[in-house]
Amino acid sequence: MDARALENEAQSAIANASTLDELGDARVRYLGRKSELKQALRAVRDRETGMTLNAVREHLEAALATRQAELERAELDRSLSEDVVDVTLPGDAPPRGHLHLITQIRREVEDVFLGLGYRIVDGREVESTHYNFDALNFPHWHPARSRRASLFLNGDTLLRTETSPSQIRVMEEQEPPIYMISLGRVYRRDTPDATHNPIFHQVEGLAIDKGITLADLKGTLLHLMRALFGEERGMRFRTHFFPFTEPSMEPDVSCFLCEGAGCRVCKFSGWIEMGGSGMVDPSLFEFVGYDYEEYSGFAFGLGLERIAQLRHSVPDVRLLWDNDLRFVRQF
Ligand SMILES: [Zn+2]
């Protein structure tokens, strides 16, 4: 074997290796266990040949180490320039939650009434039939008293079917003037579908003072509707019947989708039904011991899910309860 020719060949292979992989191949080929050099070293019989071959091996090992260091530095330079990190860029923000749409609307409504000087009252979700029906003037034959319509816990205890009982409790506790709203979950024995859920949220308002008139009710609701649906909204009342108000009215808000021209949401009437309202029935005043000659008041109730569905075109109320993040994240 020509040691000099072998070294020249190996040196040029090492010098020409352009990647760490290619250098590894050259190492195996010229210094590996089965390489010509290693086999020759194992077969050495005289000292001079041994010294020559060992010198070749040392030269090649040194050349390999040098070339490896060069290639590693080049690799580092490349990754530093290509995978460049701009430390002035904003980092990846960790995912953050936000308030559910119903909670957002709840707070909007609270803000409107806090701005009008109303008090927010927390009611009880478990109520007696006394406060849920009797005190609210529900006649004994009223269908809401049925076990098929309401969720009873026992004979005279049920999950409240509206937030109104908290109004009775406040009236029992204090004298007028009263300006309060109560928001929260109410329960009805409904089969879930696109517009019904056995649990939903209501906001109920009550104002009792000297000289309260229907105009105050209309102005208050219009103020709320404009806060929720835009300043251009109009409102109208349709007469209705509710046990605890007389007269009773259903407020309609002018359709914000078609601006009154008529569309599917407003059933081509230009108006959307929003809930119930009316002047507090004097018999309720008697019930709590107020002088109905001196005081008058109004009450109203609206569904928060309905507000959310209308304002954000949510086609199915169950979406508001499923908590599917793909839906929830949109608001
Ligand atoms: Zn419309």
Coordinates of C-alpha atoms and ligand atoms in Angstrom, one line a residue:
M1 CA 0.0 0.0 0.0
D2 CA 1.2 3.5 -0.9
A3 CA 0.8 5.3 2.4
R4 CA 1.4 8.7 0.7
A5 CA -1.1 8.1 -2.0
L6 CA -3.7 6.9 0.6
E7 CA -3.1 10.0 2.8
N8 CA -3.5 12.3 -0.2
E9 CA -6.7 10.6 -1.2
A10 CA -8.1 10.7 2.3
Q11 CA -7.0 14.4 2.9
S12 CA -8.8 15.5 -0.3
A13 CA -11.9 13.5 0.7
I14 CA -11.9 15.2 4.1
A15 CA -11.3 18.6 2.7
N16 CA -14.1 18.1 0.1
A17 CA -16.7 17.0 2.7
S18 CA -19.2 19.7 2.7
T19 CA -21.5 18.4 5.4
L20 CA -21.0 16.5 8.7
D21 CA -22.6 13.5 7.1
E22 CA -20.1 13.5 4.2
L23 CA -17.3 13.9 6.8
G24 CA -18.6 10.9 8.7
D25 CA -18.5 8.8 5.6
A26 CA -14.9 9.8 5.0
R27 CA -14.0 8.9 8.6
V28 CA -15.5 5.4 8.2
R29 CA -13.9 4.9 4.8
Y30 CA -10.3 6.0 5.7
L31 CA -10.1 5.4 9.5
G32 CA -12.9 2.8 10.1
R33 CA -12.3 -0.7 11.4
K34 CA -12.4 -2.1 8.0
S35 CA -10.5 0.7 6.3
E36 CA -7.3 0.0 4.3
L37 CA -5.2 1.9 6.8
K38 CA -6.5 0.0 9.9
Q39 CA -6.1 -3.3 8.2
A40 CA -2.6 -2.3 7.2
L41 CA -1.8 -1.2 10.8
R42 CA -3.0 -4.6 12.1
A43 CA -0.7 -6.4 9.6
V44 CA 2.4 -4.3 10.4
R45 CA 5.5 -6.4 11.0
D46 CA 8.3 -3.8 11.0
R47 CA 8.7 -0.6 13.1
E48 CA 9.3 1.7 10.2
T49 CA 6.1 0.9 8.3
G50 CA 4.3 1.1 11.7
M51 CA 5.6 4.6 12.3
T52 CA 4.7 5.7 8.8
L53 CA 1.1 4.4 9.0
N54 CA 0.6 5.8 12.5
A55 CA 1.8 9.2 11.2
V56 CA -0.8 8.9 8.4
R57 CA -3.5 8.0 10.9
E58 CA -2.6 10.9 13.2
H59 CA -2.6 13.4 10.2
L60 CA -6.0 12.1 9.1
E61 CA -7.5 12.3 12.6
A62 CA -6.2 15.8 13.0
A63 CA -7.6 16.8 9.6
L64 CA -11.0 15.2 10.5
A65 CA -11.1 17.1 13.7
T66 CA -10.3 20.4 12.0
R67 CA -12.8 19.8 9.3
Q68 CA -15.5 18.8 11.8
A69 CA -15.0 22.0 13.7
E70 CA -15.2 24.0 10.5
L71 CA -18.4 22.3 9.4
E72 CA -20.0 22.7 12.9
R73 CA -19.2 26.4 12.9
A74 CA -20.7 26.8 9.5
E75 CA -23.8 24.9 10.6
L76 CA -24.1 27.2 13.6
D77 CA -23.7 30.4 11.4
R78 CA -26.3 29.1 9.1
S79 CA -28.9 28.4 11.8
L80 CA -28.2 31.7 13.5
S81 CA -28.8 33.6 10.3
E82 CA -31.7 31.5 9.0
D83 CA -33.6 30.8 12.2
V84 CA -33.1 34.4 13.3
V85 CA -35.0 35.4 16.4
D86 CA -36.3 39.0 16.5
V87 CA -36.5 39.7 20.1
T88 CA -38.5 42.9 19.4
L89 CA -41.5 40.9 18.1
P90 CA -44.4 40.3 20.5
G91 CA -44.3 36.9 22.0
D92 CA -47.0 34.2 21.7
A93 CA -49.7 35.3 24.1
P94 CA -51.1 32.4 26.1
P95 CA -54.8 31.8 25.3
R96 CA -57.2 33.8 27.5
G97 CA -60.8 33.2 28.2
H98 CA -63.5 35.9 28.0
L99 CA -66.9 36.5 29.4
H100 CA -69.7 34.4 27.9
L101 CA -72.1 36.3 25.6
I102 CA -75.0 36.0 28.1
T103 CA -72.7 37.4 30.9
Q104 CA -71.7 40.2 28.6
I105 CA -75.3 41.1 27.9
R106 CA -76.2 40.8 31.6
R107 CA -73.5 43.3 32.5
E108 CA -74.6 45.7 29.7
V109 CA -78.1 45.6 31.1
E110 CA -76.8 46.1 34.6
D111 CA -74.7 49.1 33.5
V112 CA -77.7 50.7 31.8
F113 CA -79.8 50.5 35.0
L114 CA -77.0 51.4 37.4
G115 CA -76.7 54.5 35.3
L116 CA -80.4 55.2 35.9
G117 CA -79.9 54.8 39.7
Y118 CA -81.4 51.4 40.0
R119 CA -80.4 48.8 42.6
I120 CA -79.4 45.2 41.5
V121 CA -81.1 42.6 43.6
D122 CA -80.1 38.9 43.8
G123 CA -83.1 36.7 44.1
R124 CA -83.5 33.1 45.1
E125 CA -83.6 30.3 42.5
V126 CA -85.6 28.0 44.8
E127 CA -88.9 29.7 45.6
S128 CA -92.1 28.9 47.4
T129 CA -95.4 28.9 45.4
H130 CA -96.3 31.8 47.7
Y131 CA -93.8 34.1 46.2
N132 CA -93.6 32.6 42.8
F133 CA -97.4 32.6 42.2
D134 CA -99.7 33.8 45.0
A135 CA -98.0 37.1 45.7
L136 CA -97.7 37.8 42.0
N137 CA -101.5 37.4 41.6
F138 CA -101.4 34.2 39.6
P139 CA -105.0 32.8 39.7
H140 CA -105.3 29.2 41.0
W141 CA -106.2 27.9 37.6
H142 CA -103.1 29.5 35.9
P143 CA -101.3 26.8 33.8
A144 CA -97.8 27.9 35.1
R145 CA -98.8 26.4 38.5
S146 CA -99.0 22.9 36.8
R147 CA -96.3 20.3 37.4
R148 CA -96.2 20.0 33.6
A149 CA -95.2 23.6 33.2
S150 CA -92.9 24.2 36.2
L151 CA -90.2 22.3 38.0
F152 CA -91.4 21.5 41.5
L153 CA -89.0 20.3 44.2
N154 CA -91.9 19.4 46.5
G155 CA -95.5 20.4 47.1
D156 CA -95.0 24.1 47.5
T157 CA -91.4 24.6 46.5
L158 CA -90.2 25.0 43.0
L159 CA -87.4 26.4 40.8
R160 CA -88.5 30.0 40.2
T161 CA -90.3 30.4 36.8
E162 CA -89.4 34.1 36.7
T163 CA -87.3 36.6 38.6
S164 CA -90.4 38.5 39.8
P165 CA -90.5 36.9 43.3
S166 CA -87.5 39.0 44.3
Q167 CA -89.6 42.1 43.6
I168 CA -92.1 41.0 46.2
R169 CA -89.4 40.4 48.7
V170 CA -88.0 43.8 48.2
M171 CA -91.4 45.4 48.5
E172 CA -92.0 43.5 51.7
E173 CA -88.7 44.8 53.1
Q174 CA -88.9 48.5 52.3
E175 CA -91.1 51.4 51.5
P176 CA -91.1 53.2 48.2
P177 CA -89.4 54.7 46.3
I178 CA -88.0 51.5 44.7
Y179 CA -85.9 51.3 41.6
M180 CA -84.5 47.8 41.2
I181 CA -83.7 45.1 38.7
S182 CA -83.1 41.5 39.3
L183 CA -81.3 39.2 36.8
G184 CA -80.7 35.5 36.8
R185 CA -81.7 32.0 35.9
V186 CA -85.3 30.9 35.7
Y187 CA -86.7 27.5 35.1
R188 CA -89.5 26.1 33.0
R189 CA -90.5 22.6 32.1
D190 CA -89.8 23.0 28.4
T191 CA -88.5 20.5 25.9
P192 CA -85.3 22.0 24.5
D193 CA -85.5 23.2 20.9
A194 CA -84.2 26.2 18.9
T195 CA -86.2 28.7 21.0
H196 CA -86.7 26.9 24.3
N197 CA -84.4 25.8 27.0
P198 CA -85.6 24.6 30.5
I199 CA -83.1 27.2 32.0
F200 CA -82.8 30.7 30.7
H201 CA -82.0 34.2 32.0
Q202 CA -84.4 36.9 32.7
V203 CA -84.0 40.5 33.7
E204 CA -86.9 42.0 35.6
G205 CA -87.3 45.6 36.6
L206 CA -89.5 47.4 39.1
A207 CA -89.9 51.1 39.7
I208 CA -92.3 52.4 42.4
D209 CA -92.6 56.0 43.3
K210 CA -95.0 58.9 43.4
G211 CA -96.3 59.9 40.0
I212 CA -94.8 57.0 37.9
T213 CA -96.7 56.7 34.6
L214 CA -96.8 54.6 31.5
A215 CA -94.5 57.2 29.9
D216 CA -91.8 56.4 32.4
L217 CA -92.1 52.7 31.5
K218 CA -91.9 53.4 27.8
G219 CA -89.0 55.9 28.2
T220 CA -87.0 53.4 30.4
L221 CA -87.5 50.5 28.0
L222 CA -86.7 52.6 25.0
H223 CA -83.4 53.7 26.7
L224 CA -82.5 50.1 27.3
M225 CA -83.4 49.0 23.8
R226 CA -81.3 51.7 22.3
A227 CA -78.4 50.7 24.5
L228 CA -78.7 47.1 23.3
F229 CA -79.7 47.5 19.7
G230 CA -78.6 51.0 18.6
E231 CA -79.7 54.6 18.9
E232 CA -82.1 54.5 15.9
R233 CA -84.4 51.9 17.5
G234 CA -88.0 52.8 18.0
M235 CA -90.5 51.0 20.3
R236 CA -94.2 50.3 20.5
F237 CA -96.5 48.7 23.0
R238 CA -99.1 46.0 22.3
T239 CA -101.7 45.4 25.0
H240 CA -101.5 42.0 26.7
F241 CA -102.4 40.3 30.0
F242 CA -100.0 39.5 32.9
P243 CA -101.3 38.6 36.3
F244 CA -99.3 41.2 38.2
T245 CA -99.7 44.3 36.0
E246 CA -102.6 46.3 34.9
P247 CA -102.6 47.5 32.2
S248 CA -100.1 45.0 30.7
M249 CA -98.2 45.5 27.5
E250 CA -95.7 43.7 25.3
P251 CA -92.9 46.0 24.2
D252 CA -91.8 45.6 20.5
V253 CA -88.5 47.1 19.2
S254 CA -88.2 48.2 15.6
C255 CA -86.3 45.6 13.6
F256 CA -82.6 46.4 13.5
L257 CA -82.0 43.9 10.7
C258 CA -84.3 45.3 8.0
E259 CA -84.9 48.8 9.5
G260 CA -88.6 48.2 9.5
A261 CA -88.8 47.0 5.8
G262 CA -89.8 43.5 6.9
C263 CA -87.6 40.4 7.1
R264 CA -87.8 36.8 8.4
V265 CA -86.6 37.7 11.9
C266 CA -89.4 40.3 12.4
K267 CA -91.8 38.0 10.5
F268 CA -92.2 40.8 8.0
S269 CA -93.8 43.2 10.5
G270 CA -90.9 45.5 11.1
W271 CA -91.2 44.9 14.8
I272 CA -89.7 42.3 17.2
E273 CA -91.3 41.2 20.5
M274 CA -89.1 41.7 23.5
G275 CA -90.9 40.6 26.6
G276 CA -93.6 41.7 29.0
S277 CA -94.3 44.9 30.9
G278 CA -97.0 47.0 32.5
M279 CA -98.1 49.1 35.4
V280 CA -98.0 47.3 38.8
D281 CA -101.4 46.0 39.7
P282 CA -102.8 47.9 42.8
S283 CA -103.7 44.5 44.3
L284 CA -99.9 43.8 44.6
F285 CA -99.5 47.1 46.5
E286 CA -102.3 45.9 48.9
F287 CA -100.5 42.6 49.3
V288 CA -97.3 44.3 50.6
G289 CA -99.1 47.2 52.4
Y290 CA -98.3 50.1 50.1
D291 CA -100.8 52.9 49.6
Y292 CA -101.9 52.6 46.0
E293 CA -103.5 56.1 46.2
E294 CA -100.0 57.5 46.8
Y295 CA -97.7 55.3 44.8
S296 CA -97.7 53.8 41.3
G297 CA -95.1 51.8 39.5
F298 CA -94.1 49.8 36.5
A299 CA -92.5 46.4 36.0
F300 CA -91.0 44.6 33.0
G301 CA -89.3 41.3 32.2
L302 CA -87.0 40.4 29.3
G303 CA -85.1 37.3 28.3
L304 CA -81.4 37.7 28.0
E305 CA -81.1 34.7 25.6
R306 CA -83.6 36.4 23.3
I307 CA -81.6 39.6 23.3
A308 CA -78.4 37.6 22.5
Q309 CA -80.2 35.6 19.7
L310 CA -81.6 38.6 18.1
R311 CA -78.6 40.9 18.3
H312 CA -76.1 38.2 17.1
S313 CA -78.3 36.2 14.8
V314 CA -77.9 33.0 17.0
P315 CA -80.3 30.5 15.3
D316 CA -80.6 28.1 18.2
V317 CA -80.8 29.0 21.9
R318 CA -79.1 25.7 22.9
L319 CA -75.8 27.1 21.4
L320 CA -75.8 29.5 24.3
W321 CA -75.7 26.6 26.8
D322 CA -73.6 24.0 25.0
N323 CA -70.3 25.9 25.7
D324 CA -68.8 24.7 22.4
L325 CA -65.7 26.9 22.2
R326 CA -66.0 27.2 18.5
F327 CA -69.2 29.1 19.1
V328 CA -68.4 30.8 22.4
R329 CA -65.1 32.3 21.0
Q330 CA -67.0 34.4 18.4
F331 CA -68.3 36.9 20.9
Ligands
ZN1 ZN -87.0 42.8 10.1

